[in-house]
Coordinates of C-alpha atoms in Angstrom, one line a residue:
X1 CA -51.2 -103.2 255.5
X2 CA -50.2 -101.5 252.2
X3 CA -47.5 -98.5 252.7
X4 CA -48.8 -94.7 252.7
X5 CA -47.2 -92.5 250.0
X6 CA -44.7 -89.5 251.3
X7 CA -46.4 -86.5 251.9
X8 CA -44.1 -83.8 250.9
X9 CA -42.7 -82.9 254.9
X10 CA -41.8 -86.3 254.7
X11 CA -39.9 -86.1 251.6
X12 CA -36.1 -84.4 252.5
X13 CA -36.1 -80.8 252.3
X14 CA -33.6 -81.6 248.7
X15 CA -36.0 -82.2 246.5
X16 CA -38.5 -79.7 247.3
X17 CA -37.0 -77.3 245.3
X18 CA -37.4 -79.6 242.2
X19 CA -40.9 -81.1 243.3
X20 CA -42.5 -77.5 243.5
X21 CA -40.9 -76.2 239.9
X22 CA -41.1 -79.7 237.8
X23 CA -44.7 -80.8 239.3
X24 CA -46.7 -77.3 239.9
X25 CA -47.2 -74.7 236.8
X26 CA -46.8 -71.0 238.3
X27 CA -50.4 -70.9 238.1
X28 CA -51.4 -73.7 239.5
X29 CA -49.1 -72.3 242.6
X30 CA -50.3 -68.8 242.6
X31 CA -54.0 -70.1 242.6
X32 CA -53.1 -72.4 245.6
X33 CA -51.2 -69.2 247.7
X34 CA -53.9 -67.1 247.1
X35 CA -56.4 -69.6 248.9
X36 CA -54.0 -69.4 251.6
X37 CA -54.6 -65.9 252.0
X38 CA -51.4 -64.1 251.3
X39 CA -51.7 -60.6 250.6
X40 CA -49.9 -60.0 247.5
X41 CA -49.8 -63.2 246.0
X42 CA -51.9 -62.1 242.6
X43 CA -49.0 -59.4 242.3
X44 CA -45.7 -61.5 243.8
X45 CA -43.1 -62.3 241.2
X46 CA -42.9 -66.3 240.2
X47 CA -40.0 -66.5 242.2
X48 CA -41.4 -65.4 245.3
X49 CA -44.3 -67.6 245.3
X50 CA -41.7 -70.6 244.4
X51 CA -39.9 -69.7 247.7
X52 CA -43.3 -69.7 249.1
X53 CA -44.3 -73.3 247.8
X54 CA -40.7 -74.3 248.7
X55 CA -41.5 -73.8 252.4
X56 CA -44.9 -75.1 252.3
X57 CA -43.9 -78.0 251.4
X58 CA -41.6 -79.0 254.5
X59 CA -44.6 -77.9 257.1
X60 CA -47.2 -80.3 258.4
X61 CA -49.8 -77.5 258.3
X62 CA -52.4 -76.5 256.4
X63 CA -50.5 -75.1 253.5
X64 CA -48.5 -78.1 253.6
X65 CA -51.5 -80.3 253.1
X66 CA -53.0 -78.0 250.7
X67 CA -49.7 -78.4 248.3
X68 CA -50.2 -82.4 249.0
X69 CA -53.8 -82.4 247.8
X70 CA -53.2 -80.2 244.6
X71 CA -50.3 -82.0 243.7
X72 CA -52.3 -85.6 243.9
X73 CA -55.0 -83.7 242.6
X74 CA -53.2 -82.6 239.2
X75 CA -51.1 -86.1 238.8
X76 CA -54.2 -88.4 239.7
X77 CA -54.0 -90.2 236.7
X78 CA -50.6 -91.4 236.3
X79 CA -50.0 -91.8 240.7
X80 CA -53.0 -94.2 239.5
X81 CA -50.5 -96.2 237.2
X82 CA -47.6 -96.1 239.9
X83 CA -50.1 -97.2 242.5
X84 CA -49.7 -100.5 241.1
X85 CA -46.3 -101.0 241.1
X86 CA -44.6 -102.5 244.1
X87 CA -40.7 -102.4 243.7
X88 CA -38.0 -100.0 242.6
X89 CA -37.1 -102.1 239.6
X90 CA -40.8 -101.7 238.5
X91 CA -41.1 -97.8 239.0
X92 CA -37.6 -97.2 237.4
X93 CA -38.6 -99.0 234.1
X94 CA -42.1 -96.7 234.4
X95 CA -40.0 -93.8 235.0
X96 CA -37.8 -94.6 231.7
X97 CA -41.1 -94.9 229.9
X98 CA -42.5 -91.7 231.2
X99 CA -39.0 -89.5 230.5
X100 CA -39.5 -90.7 226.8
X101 CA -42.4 -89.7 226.4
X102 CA -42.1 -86.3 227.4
X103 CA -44.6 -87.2 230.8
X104 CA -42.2 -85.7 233.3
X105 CA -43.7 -83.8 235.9
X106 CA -46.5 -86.4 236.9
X107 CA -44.4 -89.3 237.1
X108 CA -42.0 -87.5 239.4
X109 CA -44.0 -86.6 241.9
X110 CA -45.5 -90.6 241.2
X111 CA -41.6 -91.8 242.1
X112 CA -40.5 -89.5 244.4
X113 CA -43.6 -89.7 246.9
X114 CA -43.8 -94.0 245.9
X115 CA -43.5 -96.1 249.7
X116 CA -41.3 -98.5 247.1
X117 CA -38.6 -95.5 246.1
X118 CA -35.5 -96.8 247.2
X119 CA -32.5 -94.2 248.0
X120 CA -30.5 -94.9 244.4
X121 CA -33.7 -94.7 242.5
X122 CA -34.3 -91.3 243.9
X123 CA -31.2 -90.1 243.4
X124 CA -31.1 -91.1 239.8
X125 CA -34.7 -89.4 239.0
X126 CA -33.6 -86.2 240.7
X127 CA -30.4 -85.6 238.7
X128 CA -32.6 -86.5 235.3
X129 CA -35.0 -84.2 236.2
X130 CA -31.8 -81.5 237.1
X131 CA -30.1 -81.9 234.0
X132 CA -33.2 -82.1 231.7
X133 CA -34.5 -78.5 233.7
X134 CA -31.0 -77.4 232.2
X135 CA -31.3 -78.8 228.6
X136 CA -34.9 -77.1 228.5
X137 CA -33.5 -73.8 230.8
X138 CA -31.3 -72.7 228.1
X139 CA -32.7 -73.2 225.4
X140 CA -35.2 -71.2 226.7
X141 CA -33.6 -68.4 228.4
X142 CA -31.6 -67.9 224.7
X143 CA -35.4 -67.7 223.0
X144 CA -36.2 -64.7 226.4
X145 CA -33.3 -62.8 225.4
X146 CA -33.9 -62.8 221.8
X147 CA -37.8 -61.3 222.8
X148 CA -36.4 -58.9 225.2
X149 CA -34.0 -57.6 222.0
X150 CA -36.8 -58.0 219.6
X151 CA -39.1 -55.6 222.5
X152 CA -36.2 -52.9 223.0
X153 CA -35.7 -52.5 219.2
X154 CA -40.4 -52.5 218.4
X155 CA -39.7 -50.1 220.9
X156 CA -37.1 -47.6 219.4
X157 CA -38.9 -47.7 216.1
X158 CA -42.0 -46.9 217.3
X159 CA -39.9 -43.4 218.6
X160 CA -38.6 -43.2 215.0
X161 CA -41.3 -44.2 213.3
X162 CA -43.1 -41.3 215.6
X163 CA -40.4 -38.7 214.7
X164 CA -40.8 -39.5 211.1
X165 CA -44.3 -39.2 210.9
X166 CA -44.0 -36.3 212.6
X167 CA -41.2 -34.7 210.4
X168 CA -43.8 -35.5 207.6
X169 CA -46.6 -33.7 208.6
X170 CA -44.0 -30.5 209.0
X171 CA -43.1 -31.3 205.5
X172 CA -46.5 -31.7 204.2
X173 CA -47.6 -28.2 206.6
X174 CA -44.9 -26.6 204.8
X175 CA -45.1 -27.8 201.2
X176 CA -48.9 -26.5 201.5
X177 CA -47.6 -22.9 202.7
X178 CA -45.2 -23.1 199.6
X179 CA -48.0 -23.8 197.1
X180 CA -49.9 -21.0 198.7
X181 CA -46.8 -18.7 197.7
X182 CA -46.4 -20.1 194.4
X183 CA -49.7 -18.8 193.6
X184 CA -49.9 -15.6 194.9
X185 CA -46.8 -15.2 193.1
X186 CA -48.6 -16.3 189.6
X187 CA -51.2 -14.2 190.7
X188 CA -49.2 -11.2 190.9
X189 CA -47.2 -12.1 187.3
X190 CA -51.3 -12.0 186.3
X191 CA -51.7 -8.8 187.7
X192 CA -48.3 -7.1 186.6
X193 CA -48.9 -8.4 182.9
X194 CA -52.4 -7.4 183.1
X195 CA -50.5 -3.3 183.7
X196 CA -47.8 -3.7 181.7
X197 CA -49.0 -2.1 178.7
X198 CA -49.7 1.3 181.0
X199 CA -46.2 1.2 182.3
X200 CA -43.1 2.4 181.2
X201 CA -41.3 -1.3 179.6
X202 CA -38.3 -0.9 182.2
X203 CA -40.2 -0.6 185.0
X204 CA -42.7 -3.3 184.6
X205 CA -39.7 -5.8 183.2
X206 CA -37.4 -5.4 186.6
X207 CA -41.2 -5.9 188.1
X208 CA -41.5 -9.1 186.4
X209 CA -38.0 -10.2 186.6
X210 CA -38.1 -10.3 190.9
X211 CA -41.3 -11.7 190.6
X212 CA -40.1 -14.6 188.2
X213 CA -37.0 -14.8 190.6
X214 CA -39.0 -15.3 193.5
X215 CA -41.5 -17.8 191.8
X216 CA -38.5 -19.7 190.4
X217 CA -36.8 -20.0 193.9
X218 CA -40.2 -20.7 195.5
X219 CA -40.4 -23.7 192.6
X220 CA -36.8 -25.0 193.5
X221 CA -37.5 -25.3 197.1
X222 CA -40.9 -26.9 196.3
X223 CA -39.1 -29.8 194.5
X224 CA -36.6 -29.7 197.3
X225 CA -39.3 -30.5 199.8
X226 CA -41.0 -32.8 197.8
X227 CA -37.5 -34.9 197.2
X228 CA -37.4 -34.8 201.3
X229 CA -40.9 -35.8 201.8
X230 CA -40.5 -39.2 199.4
X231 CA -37.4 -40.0 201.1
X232 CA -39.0 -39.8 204.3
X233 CA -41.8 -41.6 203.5
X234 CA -39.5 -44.1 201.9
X235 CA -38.1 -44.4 205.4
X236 CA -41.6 -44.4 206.8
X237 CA -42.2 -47.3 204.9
X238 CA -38.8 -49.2 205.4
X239 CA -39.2 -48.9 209.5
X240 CA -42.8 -50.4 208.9
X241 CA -41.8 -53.1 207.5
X242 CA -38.7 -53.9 209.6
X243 CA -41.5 -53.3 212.8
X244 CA -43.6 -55.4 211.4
X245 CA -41.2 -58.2 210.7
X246 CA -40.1 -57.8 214.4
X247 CA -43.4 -58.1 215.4
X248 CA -43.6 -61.5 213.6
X249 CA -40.5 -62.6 215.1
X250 CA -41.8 -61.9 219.0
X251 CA -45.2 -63.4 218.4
X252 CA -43.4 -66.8 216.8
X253 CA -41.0 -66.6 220.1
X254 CA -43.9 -66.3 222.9
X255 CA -46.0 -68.8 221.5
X256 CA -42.8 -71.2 221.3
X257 CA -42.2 -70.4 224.5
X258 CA -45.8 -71.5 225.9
X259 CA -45.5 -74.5 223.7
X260 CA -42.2 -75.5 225.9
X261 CA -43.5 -74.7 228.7
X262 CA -46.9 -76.7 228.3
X263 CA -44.4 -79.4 226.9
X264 CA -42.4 -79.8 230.2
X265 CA -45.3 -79.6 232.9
X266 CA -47.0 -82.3 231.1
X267 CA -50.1 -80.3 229.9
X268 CA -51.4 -79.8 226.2
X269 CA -53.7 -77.0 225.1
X270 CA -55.1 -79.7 222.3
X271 CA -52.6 -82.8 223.3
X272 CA -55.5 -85.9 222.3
X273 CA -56.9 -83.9 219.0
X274 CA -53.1 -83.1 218.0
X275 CA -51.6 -87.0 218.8
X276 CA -54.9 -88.0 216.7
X277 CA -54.3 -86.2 213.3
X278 CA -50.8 -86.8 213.7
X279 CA -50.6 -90.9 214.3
X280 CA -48.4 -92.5 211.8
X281 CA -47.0 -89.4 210.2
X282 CA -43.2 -89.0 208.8
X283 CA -41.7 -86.1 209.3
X284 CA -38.3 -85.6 208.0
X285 CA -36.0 -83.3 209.7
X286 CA -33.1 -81.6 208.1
X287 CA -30.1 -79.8 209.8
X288 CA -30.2 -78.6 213.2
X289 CA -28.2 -80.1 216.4
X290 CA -27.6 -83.8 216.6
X291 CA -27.0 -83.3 220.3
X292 CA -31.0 -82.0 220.6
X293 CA -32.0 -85.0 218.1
X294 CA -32.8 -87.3 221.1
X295 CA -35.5 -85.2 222.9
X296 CA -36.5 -84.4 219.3
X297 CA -37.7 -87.8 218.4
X298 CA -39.0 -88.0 222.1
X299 CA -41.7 -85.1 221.6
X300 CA -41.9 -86.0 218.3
X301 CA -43.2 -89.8 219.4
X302 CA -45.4 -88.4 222.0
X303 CA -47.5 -86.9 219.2
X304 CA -47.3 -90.3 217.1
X305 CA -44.8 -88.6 214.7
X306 CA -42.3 -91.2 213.4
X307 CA -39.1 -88.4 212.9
X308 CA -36.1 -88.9 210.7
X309 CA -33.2 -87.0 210.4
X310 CA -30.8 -85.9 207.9
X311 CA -27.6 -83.6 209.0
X312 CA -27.6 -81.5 205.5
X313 CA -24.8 -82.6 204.0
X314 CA -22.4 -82.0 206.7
X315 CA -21.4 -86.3 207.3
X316 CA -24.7 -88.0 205.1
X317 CA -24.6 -87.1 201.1
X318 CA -26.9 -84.6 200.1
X319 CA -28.6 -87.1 197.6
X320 CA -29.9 -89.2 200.0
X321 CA -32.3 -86.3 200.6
X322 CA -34.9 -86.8 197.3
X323 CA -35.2 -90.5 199.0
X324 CA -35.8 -89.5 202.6
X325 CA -38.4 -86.7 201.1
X326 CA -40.6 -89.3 199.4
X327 CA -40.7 -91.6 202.6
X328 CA -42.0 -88.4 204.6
X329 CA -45.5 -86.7 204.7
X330 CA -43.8 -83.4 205.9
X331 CA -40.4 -82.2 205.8
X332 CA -38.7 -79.3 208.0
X333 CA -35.8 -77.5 208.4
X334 CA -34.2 -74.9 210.8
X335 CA -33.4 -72.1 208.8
X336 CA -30.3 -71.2 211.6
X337 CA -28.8 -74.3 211.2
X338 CA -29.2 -75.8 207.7
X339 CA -26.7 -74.9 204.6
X340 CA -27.9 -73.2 201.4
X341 CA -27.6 -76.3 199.3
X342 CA -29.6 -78.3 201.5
X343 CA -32.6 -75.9 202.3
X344 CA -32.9 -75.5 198.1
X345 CA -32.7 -79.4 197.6
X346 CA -35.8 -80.2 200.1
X347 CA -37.5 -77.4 198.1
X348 CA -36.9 -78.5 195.1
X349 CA -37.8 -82.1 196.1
X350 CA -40.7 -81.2 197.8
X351 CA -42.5 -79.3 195.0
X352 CA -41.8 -82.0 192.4
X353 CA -43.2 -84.8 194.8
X354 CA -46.2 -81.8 196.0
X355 CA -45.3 -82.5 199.7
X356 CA -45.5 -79.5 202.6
X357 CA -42.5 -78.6 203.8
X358 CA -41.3 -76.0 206.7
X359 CA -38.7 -73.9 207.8
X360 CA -38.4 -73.6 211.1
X361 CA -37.4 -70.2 213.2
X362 CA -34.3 -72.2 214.2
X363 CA -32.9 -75.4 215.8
X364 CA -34.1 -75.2 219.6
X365 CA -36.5 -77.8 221.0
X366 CA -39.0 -74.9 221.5
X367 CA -39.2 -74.2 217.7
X368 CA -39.9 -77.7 216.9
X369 CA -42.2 -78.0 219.5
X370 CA -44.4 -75.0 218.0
X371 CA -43.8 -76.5 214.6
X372 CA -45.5 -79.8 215.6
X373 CA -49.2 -78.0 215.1
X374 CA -48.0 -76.4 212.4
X375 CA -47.6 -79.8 211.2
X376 CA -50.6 -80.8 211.8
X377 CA -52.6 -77.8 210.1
X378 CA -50.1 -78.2 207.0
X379 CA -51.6 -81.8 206.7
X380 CA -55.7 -81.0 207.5
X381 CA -55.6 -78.4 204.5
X382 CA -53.6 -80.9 201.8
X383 CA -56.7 -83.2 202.7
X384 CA -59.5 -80.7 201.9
X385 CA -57.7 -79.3 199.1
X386 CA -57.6 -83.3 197.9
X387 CA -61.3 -83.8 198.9
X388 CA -62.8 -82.5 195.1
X389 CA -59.9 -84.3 192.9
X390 CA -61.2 -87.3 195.0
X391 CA -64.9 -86.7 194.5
X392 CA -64.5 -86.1 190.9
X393 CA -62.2 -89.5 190.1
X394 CA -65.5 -91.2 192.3

C-alpha cells in the first residue's frame, strides 16, 4: 500500500513556524482564520494570525485539517510532480530544481510532507529555506525603512507646504489691502492738486509732500511684499517638487515590495504572459552586488531571461562593455551601485546601437524583480514603434 503524506500534526512542531510563513501568503491565512470564526481576525495584525496558523497546524482538529486542505489546495500542482517521486535522492534533485527556479514555497511543503523525506533531507531543505527567508528578509526590511522615511518626510511637507500656502494667501490678503491704499493715496494727490491753485503754495506743498511720503513708503513696502511673495512661492514650488519626487520614490518602493513578495510565495500577477514575451531575451546587468548575482540569474531564468553581468569597471575593463551591449536586447544598471564612468558608457553605447536601457532604483533583488516587467514593456513598445519601418521596407 502506497505511504500517506504528513499531515502537518504529524510533521514536528520545528518546522511549523517555516511551513505556515514560506507556504501560506497572509491572505491566504487570514481568509482561512476567518472561516474558523475568530472574532477579530479581519482586524489582527499578520503576526498574530501567524501565531494562530502556527498552532493550528500541530492540532488534529478542524482547524488543523482546514490548514492541511488549503495548503494541498494551493500546491496541487507541483505535490502532483512530487507524487511521483519515490526516494530522497529523487526529491532532493527536484528540490534543487525548484530552489532555482525561484518555485519555493510549493515544493516545500511537496518535501517536507513527502512519506520518502528522509531526516537529512529535511534538515537540509529547512535551513535553505531559513537562510534564503534571511537573504530576502533584509533586503526587504532595508526597502520598509526607506518607505517609512520617505512617509514621515510626504508628511512634514505637506505641514510646510500647508504653512506656506497659507503664509501666501496672508501675503496676497495683504498686498491687496496695500493696493487699496496706494490708490486712495493717488486719489487724494488728485484731489489736493485739483485745490491747489485756491490754497496758499505752502500749505498745499507740506499737503502734498506727507501725501507723497506716504505713497512712497506705501510703494516700498508694496515691492517688499511682492519680493516675499515670489520667494515664497519659489519655495512653494521647490517643496512640490521634492513631494512629488518622494512620492515617486514610495510608489517605486511598494510595488517592489509586492513584486518580492509575489516572487517568494511562488505566485505571479502576469507570471505565463511575462515568461512569454520575455523567452530568449539578453539582458545585461551592470554594477550592483556580486554576492546577490546568483539569485539574480535565478529570477532572471524563471522568466526565460538569459542575464549577463558586468561589475563596472571595478575587476572586468570598462571596454568590454560596448561588446556585452550589442549581445544584449536590454541593458540595466543600479544607479546605487554603479560608477559614473560606467553608467555614461552603457548610455552612450546604448544610443548608438538604439537599444533600451534602465537604471534601476538600486541593487536589491526587489528592484530587479520590479524591473523584470519593466523589461518586458521596454521591449513590446521597440516592436510597435518597428512595426511601420517594417511595413514600409514590405
Amino acid at each position: 500500500m502506497k505511504a500517506q503524506r504528513r499531515k502537518t500534526w504529524e510533521i514536528s512542531p520545528t518546522f511549523h513556524c517555516s511551513i505556515i510563513g514560506t507556504c501560506l501568503t497572509a491572505a491566504e491565512l487570514r481568509q482561512l482564520i476567518v472561516k474558523l470564526g475568530d472574532a477579530d481576525a479581519k482586524t489582527a495584525s499578520d503576526h498574530a494570525l501567524h501565531g494562530r496558523g502556527v498552532r493550528a497546524a500541530g492540532q488534529r482538529d478542524i482547524a488543523g485539517k482546514l490548514l492541511n486542505k488549503a495548503l494541498d489546495r494551493r500546491h496541487e500542482t507541483v505535490l502532483k510532480r512530487f507524487a511521483r517521486l519515490t526516494t530522497a535522492a529523487e526529491l532532493r534533485a527536484m528540490w534543487d530544481a525548484c530552489l532555482d527556479e525561484g518555485e519555493i514555497s510549493g515544493a516545500y511543503w511537496a518535501v517536507i510532507s513527502h512519506p520518502a523525506t528522509d531526516h537529512a533531507l529535511l534538515q537540509d531543505v529547512f535551513g535553505e529555506v531559513h537562510m534564503l527567508s534571511h537573504l530576502v528578509g533584509s533586503s526587504s526590511r532595508l526597502d520598509l525603512a526607506r518607505l517609512r522615511a520617505l512617509q514621515n518626510e510626504v508628511a512634514v511637507k505637506d505641514e510646510k507646504i500647508a504653512r506656506q500656502e497659507e503664509r501666501l494667501r496672508s501675503s496676497a490678503e495683504e498686498r491687496s489691502m496695500l493696493q487699496r491704499r496706494i490708490d486712495a493715496l493717488e486719489d487724494i494727490v488728485v484731489r489736493v492738486n485739483a485745490v491747489k491753485a485756491s490754497q496758499a503754495p505752502e500749505a498745499a506743498g507740506a499737503v502734498e509732500a506727507a501725501v507723497l511720503e506716504k505713497l512712497e513708503a506705501a510703494r516700498e513696502r508694496t515691492e517688499a511684499l511682492e519680493r516675499r511673495l515670489a520667494e515664497t512661492e519659489a519655495q512653494l514650488r521647490a517643496a512640490a517638487k521634492r513631494e512629488a519626487a518622494a512620492a515617486e520614490d514610495n510608489a517605486a518602493l511598494l510595488r517592489e515590495n509586492h513584486g518580492l513578495e509575489q516572487a517568494f510565495s511562488g505566485v505571479t500577477e502576469h507570471g505565463a504572459t511575462q515568461s512569454m514575451s520575455l523567452a530568449g531575451t539578453v539582458v545585461l546587468y551592470v554594477g550592483g552586488r556580486k554576492n546577490l548575482f546568483d539569485r539574480l540569474r535565478s529570477f532572471a531564468a524563471r522568466a526565460g531571461v538569459d542575464l549577463m553581468f558586468h561589475d563596472g569597471g571595478m575587476e572586468e575593463a570598462t571596454s568590454l562593455l560596448p561588446g556585452l551591449v550589442a549581445q544584449s536586447a536590454v541593458t540595466v544598471f543600479p544607479v546605487d551601485c554603479v560608477s559614473h564612468s560606467a553608467a555614461g558608457i552603457v548610455k552612450r553605447h546604448c544610443r548608438d546601437a538604439g537599444k533600451p536601457f534602465l537604471p534601476l532604483r538600486s541593487a536589491s533583488l526587489a528592484s530587479f524583480i520590479a524591473a523584470l516587467g519593466d523589461i518586458s514593456d521596454l521591449l513590446a513598445e521597440r516592436d510597435d514603434a518597428d512595426v511601420p519601418r517594417r511595413s514600409a521596407s514590405a
